[in-house]
Short mmCIF file of C-alpha atoms in Angstrom, two decimals:
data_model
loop_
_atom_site.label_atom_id
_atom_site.label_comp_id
_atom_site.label_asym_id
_atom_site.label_seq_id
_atom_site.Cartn_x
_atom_site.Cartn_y
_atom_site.Cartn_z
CA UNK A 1 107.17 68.49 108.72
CA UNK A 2 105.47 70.09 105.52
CA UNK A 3 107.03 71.13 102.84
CA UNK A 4 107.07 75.38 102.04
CA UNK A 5 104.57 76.41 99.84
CA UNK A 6 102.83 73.00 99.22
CA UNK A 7 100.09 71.56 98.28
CA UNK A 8 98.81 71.71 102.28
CA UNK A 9 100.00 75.58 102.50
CA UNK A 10 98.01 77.29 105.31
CA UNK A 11 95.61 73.63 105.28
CA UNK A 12 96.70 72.29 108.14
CA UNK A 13 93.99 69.22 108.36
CA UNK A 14 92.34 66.94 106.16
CA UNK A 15 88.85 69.23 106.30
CA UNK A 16 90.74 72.22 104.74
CA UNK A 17 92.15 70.43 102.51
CA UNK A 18 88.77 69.08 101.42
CA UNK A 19 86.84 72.59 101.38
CA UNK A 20 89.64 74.24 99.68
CA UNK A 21 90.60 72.06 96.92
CA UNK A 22 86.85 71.15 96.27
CA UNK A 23 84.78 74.44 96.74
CA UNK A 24 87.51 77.00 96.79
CA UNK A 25 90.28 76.58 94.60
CA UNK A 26 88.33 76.28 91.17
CA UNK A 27 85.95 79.48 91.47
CA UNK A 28 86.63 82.96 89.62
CA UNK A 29 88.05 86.09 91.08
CA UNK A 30 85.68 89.17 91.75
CA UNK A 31 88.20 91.97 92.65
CA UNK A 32 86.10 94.44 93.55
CA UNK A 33 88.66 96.98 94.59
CA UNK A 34 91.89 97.58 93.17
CA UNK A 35 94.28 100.50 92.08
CA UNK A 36 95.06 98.82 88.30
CA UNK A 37 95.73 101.15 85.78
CA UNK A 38 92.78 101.30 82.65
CA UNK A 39 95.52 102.54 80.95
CA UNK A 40 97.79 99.01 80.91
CA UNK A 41 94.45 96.96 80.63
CA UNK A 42 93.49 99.07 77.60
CA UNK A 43 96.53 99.09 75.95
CA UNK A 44 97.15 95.32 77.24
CA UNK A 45 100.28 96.71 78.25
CA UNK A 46 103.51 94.06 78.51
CA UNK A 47 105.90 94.88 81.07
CA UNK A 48 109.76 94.55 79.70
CA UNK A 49 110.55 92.79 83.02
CA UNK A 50 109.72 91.47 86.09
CA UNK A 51 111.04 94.55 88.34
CA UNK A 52 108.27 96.64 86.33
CA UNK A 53 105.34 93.81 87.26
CA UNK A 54 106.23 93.96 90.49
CA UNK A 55 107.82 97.30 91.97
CA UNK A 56 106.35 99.89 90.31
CA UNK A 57 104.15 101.50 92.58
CA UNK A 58 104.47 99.17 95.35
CA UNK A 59 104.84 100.92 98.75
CA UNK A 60 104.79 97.43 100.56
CA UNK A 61 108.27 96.39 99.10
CA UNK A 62 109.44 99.73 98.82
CA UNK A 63 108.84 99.64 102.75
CA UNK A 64 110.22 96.70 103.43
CA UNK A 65 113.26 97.65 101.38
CA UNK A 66 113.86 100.61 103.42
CA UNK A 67 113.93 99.04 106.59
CA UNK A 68 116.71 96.27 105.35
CA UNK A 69 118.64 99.43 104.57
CA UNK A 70 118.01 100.09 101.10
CA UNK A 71 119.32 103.78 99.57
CA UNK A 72 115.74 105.26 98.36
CA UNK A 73 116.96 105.31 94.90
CA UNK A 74 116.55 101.71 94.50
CA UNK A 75 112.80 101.99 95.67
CA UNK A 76 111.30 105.06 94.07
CA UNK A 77 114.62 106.68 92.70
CA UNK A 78 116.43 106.23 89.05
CA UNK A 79 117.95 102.63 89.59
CA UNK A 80 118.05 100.96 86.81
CA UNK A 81 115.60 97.88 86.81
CA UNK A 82 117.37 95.07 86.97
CA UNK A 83 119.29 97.34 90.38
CA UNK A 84 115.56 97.44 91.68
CA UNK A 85 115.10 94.01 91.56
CA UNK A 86 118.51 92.72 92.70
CA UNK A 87 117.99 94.86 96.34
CA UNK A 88 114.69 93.69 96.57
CA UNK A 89 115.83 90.01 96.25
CA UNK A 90 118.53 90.89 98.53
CA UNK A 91 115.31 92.14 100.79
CA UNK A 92 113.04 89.08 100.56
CA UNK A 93 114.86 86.58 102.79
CA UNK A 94 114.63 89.50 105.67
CA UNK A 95 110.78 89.16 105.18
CA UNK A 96 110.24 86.19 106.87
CA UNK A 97 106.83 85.70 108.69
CA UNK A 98 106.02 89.10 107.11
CA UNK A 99 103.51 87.70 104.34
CA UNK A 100 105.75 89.69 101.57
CA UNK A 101 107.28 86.20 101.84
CA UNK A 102 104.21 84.50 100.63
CA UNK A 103 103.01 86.51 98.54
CA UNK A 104 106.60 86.74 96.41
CA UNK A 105 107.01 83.19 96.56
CA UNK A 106 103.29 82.52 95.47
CA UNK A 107 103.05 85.21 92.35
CA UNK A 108 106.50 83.33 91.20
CA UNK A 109 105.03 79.92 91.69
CA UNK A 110 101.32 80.72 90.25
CA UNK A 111 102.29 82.90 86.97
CA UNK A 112 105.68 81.77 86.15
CA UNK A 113 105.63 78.07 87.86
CA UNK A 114 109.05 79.11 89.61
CA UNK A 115 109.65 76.94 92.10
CA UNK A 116 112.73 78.35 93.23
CA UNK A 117 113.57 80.79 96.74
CA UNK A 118 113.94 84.54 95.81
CA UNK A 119 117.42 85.50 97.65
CA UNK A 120 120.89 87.02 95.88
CA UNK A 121 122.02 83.71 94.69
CA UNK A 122 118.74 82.75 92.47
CA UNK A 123 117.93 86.67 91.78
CA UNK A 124 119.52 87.15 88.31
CA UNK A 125 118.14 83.66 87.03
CA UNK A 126 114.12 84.15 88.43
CA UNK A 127 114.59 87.37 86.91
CA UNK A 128 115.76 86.20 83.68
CA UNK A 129 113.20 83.62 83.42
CA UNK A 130 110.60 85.87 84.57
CA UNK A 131 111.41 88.82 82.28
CA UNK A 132 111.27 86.87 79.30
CA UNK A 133 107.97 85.39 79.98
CA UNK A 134 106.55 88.54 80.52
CA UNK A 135 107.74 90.07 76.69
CA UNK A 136 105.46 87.30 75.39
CA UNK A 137 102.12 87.87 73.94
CA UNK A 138 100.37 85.44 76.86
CA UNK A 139 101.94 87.00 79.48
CA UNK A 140 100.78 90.68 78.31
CA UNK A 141 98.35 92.47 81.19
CA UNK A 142 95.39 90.66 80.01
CA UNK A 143 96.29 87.28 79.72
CA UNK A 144 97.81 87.90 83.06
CA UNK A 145 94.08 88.53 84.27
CA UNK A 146 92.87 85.67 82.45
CA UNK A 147 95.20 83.29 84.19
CA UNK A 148 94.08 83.49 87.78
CA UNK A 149 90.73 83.23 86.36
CA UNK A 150 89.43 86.98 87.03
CA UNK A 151 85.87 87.68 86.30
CA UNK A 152 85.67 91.20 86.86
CA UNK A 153 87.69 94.05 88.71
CA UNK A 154 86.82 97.14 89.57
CA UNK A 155 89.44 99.99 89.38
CA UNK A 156 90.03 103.37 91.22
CA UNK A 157 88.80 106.64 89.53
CA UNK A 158 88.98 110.40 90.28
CA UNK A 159 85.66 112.05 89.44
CA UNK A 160 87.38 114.34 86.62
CA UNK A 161 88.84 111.54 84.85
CA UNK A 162 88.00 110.60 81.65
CA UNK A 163 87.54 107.26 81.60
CA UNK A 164 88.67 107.15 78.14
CA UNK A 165 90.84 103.81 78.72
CA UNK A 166 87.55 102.35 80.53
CA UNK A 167 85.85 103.20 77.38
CA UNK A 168 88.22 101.43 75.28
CA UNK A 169 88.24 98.14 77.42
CA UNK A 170 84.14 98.04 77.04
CA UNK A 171 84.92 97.85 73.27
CA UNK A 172 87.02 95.42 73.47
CA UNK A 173 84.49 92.98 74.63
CA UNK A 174 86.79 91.28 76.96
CA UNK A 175 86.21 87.75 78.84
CA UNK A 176 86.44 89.69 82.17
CA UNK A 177 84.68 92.70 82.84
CA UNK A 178 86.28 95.78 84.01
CA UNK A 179 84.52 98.90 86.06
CA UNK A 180 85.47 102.20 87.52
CA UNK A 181 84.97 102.79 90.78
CA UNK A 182 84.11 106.71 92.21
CA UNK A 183 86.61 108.20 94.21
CA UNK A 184 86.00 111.53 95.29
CA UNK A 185 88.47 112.12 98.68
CA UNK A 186 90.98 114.22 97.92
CA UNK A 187 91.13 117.44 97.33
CA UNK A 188 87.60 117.95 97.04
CA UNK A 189 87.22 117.05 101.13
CA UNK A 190 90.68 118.32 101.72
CA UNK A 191 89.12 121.46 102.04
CA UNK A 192 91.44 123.67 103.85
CA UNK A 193 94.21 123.30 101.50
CA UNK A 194 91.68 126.19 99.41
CA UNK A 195 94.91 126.25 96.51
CA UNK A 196 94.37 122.80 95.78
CA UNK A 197 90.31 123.10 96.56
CA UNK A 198 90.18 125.54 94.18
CA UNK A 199 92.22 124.13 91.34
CA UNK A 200 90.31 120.78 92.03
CA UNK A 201 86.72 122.18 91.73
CA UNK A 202 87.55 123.99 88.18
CA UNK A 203 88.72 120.90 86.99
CA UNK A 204 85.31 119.32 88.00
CA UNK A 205 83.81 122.38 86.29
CA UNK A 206 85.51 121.98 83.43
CA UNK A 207 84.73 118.42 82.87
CA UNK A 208 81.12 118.30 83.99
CA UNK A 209 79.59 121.32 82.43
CA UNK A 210 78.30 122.81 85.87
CA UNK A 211 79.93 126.50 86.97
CA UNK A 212 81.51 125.82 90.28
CA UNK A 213 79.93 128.89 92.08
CA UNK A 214 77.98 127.73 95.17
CA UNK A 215 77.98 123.97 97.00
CA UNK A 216 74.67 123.41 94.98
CA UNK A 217 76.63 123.70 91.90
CA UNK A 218 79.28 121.52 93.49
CA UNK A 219 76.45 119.05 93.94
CA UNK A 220 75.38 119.32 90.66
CA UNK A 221 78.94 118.76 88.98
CA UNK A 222 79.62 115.80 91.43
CA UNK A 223 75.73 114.42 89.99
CA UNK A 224 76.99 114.73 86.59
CA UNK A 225 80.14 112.75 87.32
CA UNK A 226 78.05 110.35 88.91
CA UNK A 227 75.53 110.07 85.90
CA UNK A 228 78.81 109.95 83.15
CA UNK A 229 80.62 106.89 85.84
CA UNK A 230 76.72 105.24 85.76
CA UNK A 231 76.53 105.12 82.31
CA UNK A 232 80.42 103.10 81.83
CA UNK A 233 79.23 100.27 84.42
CA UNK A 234 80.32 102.29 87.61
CA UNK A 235 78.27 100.63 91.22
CA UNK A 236 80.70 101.34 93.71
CA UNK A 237 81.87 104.42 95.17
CA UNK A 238 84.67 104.72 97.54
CA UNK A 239 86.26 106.90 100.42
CA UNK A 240 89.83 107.03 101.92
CA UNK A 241 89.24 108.80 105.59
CA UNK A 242 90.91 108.64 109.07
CA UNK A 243 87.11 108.42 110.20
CA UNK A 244 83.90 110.18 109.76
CA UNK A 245 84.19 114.00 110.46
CA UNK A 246 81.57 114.65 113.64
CA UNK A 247 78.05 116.38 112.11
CA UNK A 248 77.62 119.84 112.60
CA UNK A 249 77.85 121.90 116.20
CA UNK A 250 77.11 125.06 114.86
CA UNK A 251 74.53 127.02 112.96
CA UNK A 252 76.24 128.36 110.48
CA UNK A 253 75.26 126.91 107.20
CA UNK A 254 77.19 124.42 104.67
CA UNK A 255 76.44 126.84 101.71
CA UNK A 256 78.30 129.86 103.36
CA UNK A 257 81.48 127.55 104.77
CA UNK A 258 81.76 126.69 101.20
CA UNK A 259 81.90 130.07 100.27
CA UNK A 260 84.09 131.28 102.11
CA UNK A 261 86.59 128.00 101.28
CA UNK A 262 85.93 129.16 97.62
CA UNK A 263 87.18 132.48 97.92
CA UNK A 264 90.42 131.25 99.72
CA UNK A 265 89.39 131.76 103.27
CA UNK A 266 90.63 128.77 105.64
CA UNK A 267 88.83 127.55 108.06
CA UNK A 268 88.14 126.69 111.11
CA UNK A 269 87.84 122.56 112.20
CA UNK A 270 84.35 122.70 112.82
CA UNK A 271 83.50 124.23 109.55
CA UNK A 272 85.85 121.83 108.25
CA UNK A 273 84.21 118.85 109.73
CA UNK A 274 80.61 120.12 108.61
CA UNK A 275 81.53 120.94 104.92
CA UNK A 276 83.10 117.28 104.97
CA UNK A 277 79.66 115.52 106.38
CA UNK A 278 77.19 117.31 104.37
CA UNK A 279 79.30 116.63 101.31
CA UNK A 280 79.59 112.83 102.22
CA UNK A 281 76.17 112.41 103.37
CA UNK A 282 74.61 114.00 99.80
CA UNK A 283 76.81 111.66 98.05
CA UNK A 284 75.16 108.67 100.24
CA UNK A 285 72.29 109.65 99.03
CA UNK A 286 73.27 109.83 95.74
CA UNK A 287 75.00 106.60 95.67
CA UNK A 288 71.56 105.02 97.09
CA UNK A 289 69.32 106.52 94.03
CA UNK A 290 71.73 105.12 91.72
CA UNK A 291 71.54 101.47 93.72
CA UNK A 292 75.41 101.51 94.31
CA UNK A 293 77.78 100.47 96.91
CA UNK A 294 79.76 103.12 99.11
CA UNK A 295 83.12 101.78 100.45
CA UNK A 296 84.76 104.04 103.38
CA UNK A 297 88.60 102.46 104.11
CA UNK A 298 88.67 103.77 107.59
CA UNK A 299 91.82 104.77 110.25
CA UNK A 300 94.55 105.13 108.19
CA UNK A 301 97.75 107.83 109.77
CA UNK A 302 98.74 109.10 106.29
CA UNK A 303 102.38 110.84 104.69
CA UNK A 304 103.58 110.81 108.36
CA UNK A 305 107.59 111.45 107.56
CA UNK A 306 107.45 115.07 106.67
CA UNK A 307 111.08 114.70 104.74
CA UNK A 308 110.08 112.37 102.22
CA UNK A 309 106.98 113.39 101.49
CA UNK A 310 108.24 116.71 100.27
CA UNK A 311 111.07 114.50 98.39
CA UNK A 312 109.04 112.01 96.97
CA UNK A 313 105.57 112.32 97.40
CA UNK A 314 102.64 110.60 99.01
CA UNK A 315 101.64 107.60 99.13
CA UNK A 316 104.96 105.70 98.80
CA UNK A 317 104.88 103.81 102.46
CA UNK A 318 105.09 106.32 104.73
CA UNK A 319 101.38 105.72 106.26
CA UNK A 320 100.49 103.41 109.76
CA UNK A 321 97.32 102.24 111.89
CA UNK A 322 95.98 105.30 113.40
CA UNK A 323 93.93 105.66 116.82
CA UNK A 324 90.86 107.42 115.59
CA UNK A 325 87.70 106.93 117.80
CA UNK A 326 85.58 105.92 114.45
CA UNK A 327 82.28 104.83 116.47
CA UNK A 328 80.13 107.24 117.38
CA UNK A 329 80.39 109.16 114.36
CA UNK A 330 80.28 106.33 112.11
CA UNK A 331 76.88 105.42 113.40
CA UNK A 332 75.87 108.58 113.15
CA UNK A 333 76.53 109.03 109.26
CA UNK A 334 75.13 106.00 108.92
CA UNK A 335 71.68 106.62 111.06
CA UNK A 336 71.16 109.71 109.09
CA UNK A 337 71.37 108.38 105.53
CA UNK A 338 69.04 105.50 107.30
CA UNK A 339 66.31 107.82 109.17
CA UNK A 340 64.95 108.29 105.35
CA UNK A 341 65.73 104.80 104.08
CA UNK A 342 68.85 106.49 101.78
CA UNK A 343 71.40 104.26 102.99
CA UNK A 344 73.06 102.65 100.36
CA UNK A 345 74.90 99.22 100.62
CA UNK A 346 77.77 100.39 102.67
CA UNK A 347 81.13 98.26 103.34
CA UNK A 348 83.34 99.66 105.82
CA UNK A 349 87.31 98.70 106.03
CA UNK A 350 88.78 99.25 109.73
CA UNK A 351 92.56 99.83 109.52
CA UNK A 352 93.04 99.19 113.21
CA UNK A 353 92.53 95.83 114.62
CA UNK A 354 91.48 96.76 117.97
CA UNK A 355 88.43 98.54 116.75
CA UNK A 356 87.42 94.86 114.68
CA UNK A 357 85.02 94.29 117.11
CA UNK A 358 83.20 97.86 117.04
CA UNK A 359 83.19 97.64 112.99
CA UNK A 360 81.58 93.87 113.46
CA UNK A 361 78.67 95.02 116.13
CA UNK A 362 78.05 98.26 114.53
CA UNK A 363 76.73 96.45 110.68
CA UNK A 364 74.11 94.87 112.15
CA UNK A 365 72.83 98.42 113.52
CA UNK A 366 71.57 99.19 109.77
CA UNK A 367 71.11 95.58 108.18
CA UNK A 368 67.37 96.18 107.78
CA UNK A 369 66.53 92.90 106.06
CA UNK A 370 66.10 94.42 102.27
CA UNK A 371 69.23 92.24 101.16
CA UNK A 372 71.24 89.90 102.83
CA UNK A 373 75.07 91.68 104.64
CA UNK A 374 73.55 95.02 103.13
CA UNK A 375 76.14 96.69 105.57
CA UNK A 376 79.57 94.82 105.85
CA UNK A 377 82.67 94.65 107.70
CA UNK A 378 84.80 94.83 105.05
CA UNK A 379 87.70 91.91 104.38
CA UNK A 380 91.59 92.08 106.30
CA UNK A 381 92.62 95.82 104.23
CA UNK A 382 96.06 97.06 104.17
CA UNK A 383 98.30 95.90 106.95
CA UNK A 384 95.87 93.38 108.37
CA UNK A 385 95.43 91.61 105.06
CA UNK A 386 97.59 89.16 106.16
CA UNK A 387 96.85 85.81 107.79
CA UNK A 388 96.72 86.73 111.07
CA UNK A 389 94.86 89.93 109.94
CA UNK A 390 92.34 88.03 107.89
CA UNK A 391 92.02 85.72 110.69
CA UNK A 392 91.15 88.75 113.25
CA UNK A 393 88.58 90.34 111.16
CA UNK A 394 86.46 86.46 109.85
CA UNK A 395 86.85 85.64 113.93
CA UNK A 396 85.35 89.47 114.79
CA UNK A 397 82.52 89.09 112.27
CA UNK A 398 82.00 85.25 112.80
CA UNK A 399 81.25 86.17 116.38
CA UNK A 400 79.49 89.24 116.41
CA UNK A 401 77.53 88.97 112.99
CA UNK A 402 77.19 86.53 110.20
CA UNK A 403 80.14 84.92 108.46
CA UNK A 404 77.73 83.95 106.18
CA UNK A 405 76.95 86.72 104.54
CA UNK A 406 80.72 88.54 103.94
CA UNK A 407 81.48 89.20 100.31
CA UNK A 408 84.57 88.52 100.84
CA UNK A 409 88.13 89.25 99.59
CA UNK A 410 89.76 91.96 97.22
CA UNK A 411 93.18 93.18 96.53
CA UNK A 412 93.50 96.58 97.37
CA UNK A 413 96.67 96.12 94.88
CA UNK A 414 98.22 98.72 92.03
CA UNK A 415 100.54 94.90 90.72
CA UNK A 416 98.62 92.47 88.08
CA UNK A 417 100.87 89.77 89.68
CA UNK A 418 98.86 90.65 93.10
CA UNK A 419 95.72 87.79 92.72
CA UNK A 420 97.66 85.25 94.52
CA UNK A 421 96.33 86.79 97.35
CA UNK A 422 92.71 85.71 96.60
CA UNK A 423 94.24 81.98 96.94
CA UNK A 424 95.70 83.41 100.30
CA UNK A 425 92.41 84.13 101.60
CA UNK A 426 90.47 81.15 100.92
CA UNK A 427 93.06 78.92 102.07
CA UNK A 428 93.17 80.72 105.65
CA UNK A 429 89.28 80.66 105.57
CA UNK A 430 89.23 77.14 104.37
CA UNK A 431 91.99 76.02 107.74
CA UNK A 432 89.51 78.34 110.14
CA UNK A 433 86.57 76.26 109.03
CA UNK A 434 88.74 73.38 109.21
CA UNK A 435 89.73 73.71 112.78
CA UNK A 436 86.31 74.35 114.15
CA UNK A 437 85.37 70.64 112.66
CA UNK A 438 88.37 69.30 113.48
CA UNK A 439 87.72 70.34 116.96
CA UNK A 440 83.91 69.38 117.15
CA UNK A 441 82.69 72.91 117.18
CA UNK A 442 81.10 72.69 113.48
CA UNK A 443 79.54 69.52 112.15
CA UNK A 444 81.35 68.24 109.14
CA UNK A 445 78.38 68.50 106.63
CA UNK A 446 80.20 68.89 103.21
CA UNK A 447 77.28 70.53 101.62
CA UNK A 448 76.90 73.16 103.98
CA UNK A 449 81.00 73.96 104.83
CA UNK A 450 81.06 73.82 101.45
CA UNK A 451 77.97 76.08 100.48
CA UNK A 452 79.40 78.47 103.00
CA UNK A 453 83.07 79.06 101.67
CA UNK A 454 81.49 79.45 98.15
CA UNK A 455 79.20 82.06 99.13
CA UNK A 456 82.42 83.59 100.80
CA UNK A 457 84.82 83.51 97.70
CA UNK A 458 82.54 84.30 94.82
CA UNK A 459 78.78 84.32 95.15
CA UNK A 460 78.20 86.74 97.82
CA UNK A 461 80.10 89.26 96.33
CA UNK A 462 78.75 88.22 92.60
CA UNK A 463 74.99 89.01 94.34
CA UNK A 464 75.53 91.62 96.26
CA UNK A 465 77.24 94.35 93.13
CA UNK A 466 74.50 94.86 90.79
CA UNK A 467 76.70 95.80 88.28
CA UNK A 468 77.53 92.03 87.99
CA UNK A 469 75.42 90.50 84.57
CA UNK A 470 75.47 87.26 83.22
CA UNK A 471 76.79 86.75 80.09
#
């Protein structure tokens, strides 16, 4: 029997072992999408305490929490801290084979070399011992970072935001470089919710110079954003949908839909849907002429409990897999950006494991030869990035597509105690690889297993961003 958390965690043969510990284990972190904050990076924020590192902002636990029965006041509510953290450690030993149990156990073992099982009993001391680690000047945001050997992350950025804390960090002249990434979903597609439209779009007028008075102008301001995010190392863009809105069905015209969502009009799903496309598929094209990356996180059921979202908001672990039919739409969106050679490196993140295989056939529609995975099925996100998740989606792409070419794993996390799960990753790819030799169906050639889970956890993704320079 092997020990929990151990030197052979998630390696269950001697071939793992080998391509972890001597291809894997050593290489940098390229986290090319996150939900950080600039703000604690700029300010190299310290966090008084451990319930701060790791609770704030994290609808995973707060989820989990709830289900073990936990009053909402000691998830998003006015606890105390030390409260938070003593129901969540009541919490963790109820996670079992959920990998909130890894992941806890790993981010005390990898930044605070606590060896010890999170549960009531051992709560108050890891917290203790935790807490006062993370007052100290090496254990401030930064040096966090610096410890699980980031190279660069990439964070998540409304297109009216400032970027003032980005601008501070490029000053700084850090040993890790940090990037925004474009957001633009909500409430500029949100369209029929015209209050928040409305308000949205003079914000974007405000901050990008452009009058807001036709969907030119709209493109215009959202070009400006694009130039302002260019010019502070932005390459990625990225979009938050329960699938691609069908192309138009009618005649009626883009320019007067907007119109009429501009002077507070609602509308009607179809003129929905076609405001959303021709807004998405302009920004493809505008991601393309800049050379950037588009990202679309794809099936997500979102703020489904209608109570708590008016109590407490959304986002805060009310969301699930959704059924969307994402296909035929999809491949649509993508053929027209294509038809004139404006398709832009594209990764797409499927939400719902039984569409893995869809997501893996559909890349190799538009991988046209011009770089190598220029489409990709996008790494385990959200509730699949887990081991059997991750395990789903590198089987899906292994079989229909090339392995080879996947750029590999990010953390989708808003906690700078979250890279642990970079470590998760390559260990299940290194056991997958493993296996297959193990079991004859991959020769064990060391140079090209190895080559391969390299390529995987760092190069792939370091060639495929151009925003990614040598120092």
């Amino acid at each position: 029997m092997k020990n929990f958390l151990d030197h052979h965690f998630l390696l269950h043969n001697e071939t793992a072992e080998m391509l972890y510990y001597q291809y894997a284990a050593a290489l940098p972190l390229i986290d090319y999408h996150n939900h950080l904050s600039p703000k604690d990076i700029a300010l190299n924020r310290r966090f008084d305490n451990l319930s701060q590192a790791w609770l704030e902002g994290d609808h995973y636990k707060w989820r989990a929490m709830r289900t073990n029965g936990i009053q909402e006041k000691y998830c998003t509510g006015n606890a105390n801290d030390w409260e938070k953290f003593e129901k969540w450690a009541s919490t963790v030993p109820n996670t079992l084979r959920n990998p909130l149990y890894h992941w806890t156990h790993l981010e005390l073992q990898r930044y605070f070399d606590i060896q010890d099982l999170l549960n009531t009993q051992s709560a108050r001391k890891i917290y203790e011992e935790a807490s006062t680690k993370l007052r100290q000047p090496d254990f401030a945001v930064r040096s966090l970072l610096e410890k699980m050997k980031v190279e660069l992350i990439c964070t998540t950025d409304d297109p009216i935001d400032s970027l003032e804390f980005h601008q501070k960090i490029q000053l700084d002249h850090l040993n890790f470089q940090v990037f925004p990434t474009f957001r633009p979903d909500k409430p500029i597609l949100w369209v029929n919710n015209q209050a928040a439209f409305n308000q949205y779009l003079d914000q974007l007028a405000d901050v990008s110079g452009v009058e807001i008075r036709n969907f030119q102008d709209l493109k215009y301001a959202l070009e400006a954003r694009v130039d302002f995010f260019h010019r502070l190392g932005c390459r990625l863009a990225d979009h938050g949908l329960e699938s691609i809105p069908p192309a138009a069905t009618t005649d009626t015209k883009t320019e007067a839909i907007f119109d009429k969502a501009r002077l507070g009009k609602s509308l009607n799903p179809e003129e929905t849907h076609q405001y959303q496309y021709d807004l998405l598929f302009f920004l493809g094209t505008l991601y393309h002429s800049k050379g950037w990356t588009q990202q679309f996180h794809l099936g997500a059921l979102r703020n489904n409990n209608t109570r708590m979202m008016r109590s407490i908001g959304p986002d805060t672990g009310f969301d699930s897999i959704g059924d969307f039919k994402q296909a035929k739409s999809l491949v649509r969106f993508l053929d027209d950006l294509d038809k004139n050679n404006q398709l832009p490196r594209t990764i797409l993140y499927n939400l719902n494991p039984a569409d893995n295989e869809i997501f893996a056939t559909l890349i190799g529609n538009f991988n046209d030869g011009s770089i190598p995975g220029k489409v990709q099925f996008g790494s385990g996100w959200w509730f699949n990035d887990q081991k059997d998740g991750m395990e789903r989606q590198i089987n899906a792409l292994s079989n229909m597509g090339l392995l080879s070419c996947f750029v590999g794993m990010l953390t989708d996390s808003r906690s700078f105690l979250s890279f642990p799960r970079h470590e998760y990753f390559r260990r299940i790819l290194c056991n997958l690889l493993g296996q297959d030799v193990e079991r004859g169906e991959l020769p064990l050639d060391r140079e090209l297993l190895g080559q391969l889970v390299q390529n995987i956890c760092y190069y792939n993704a370091k060639n495929y961003f151009e925003f990614i320079h040598k120092k």
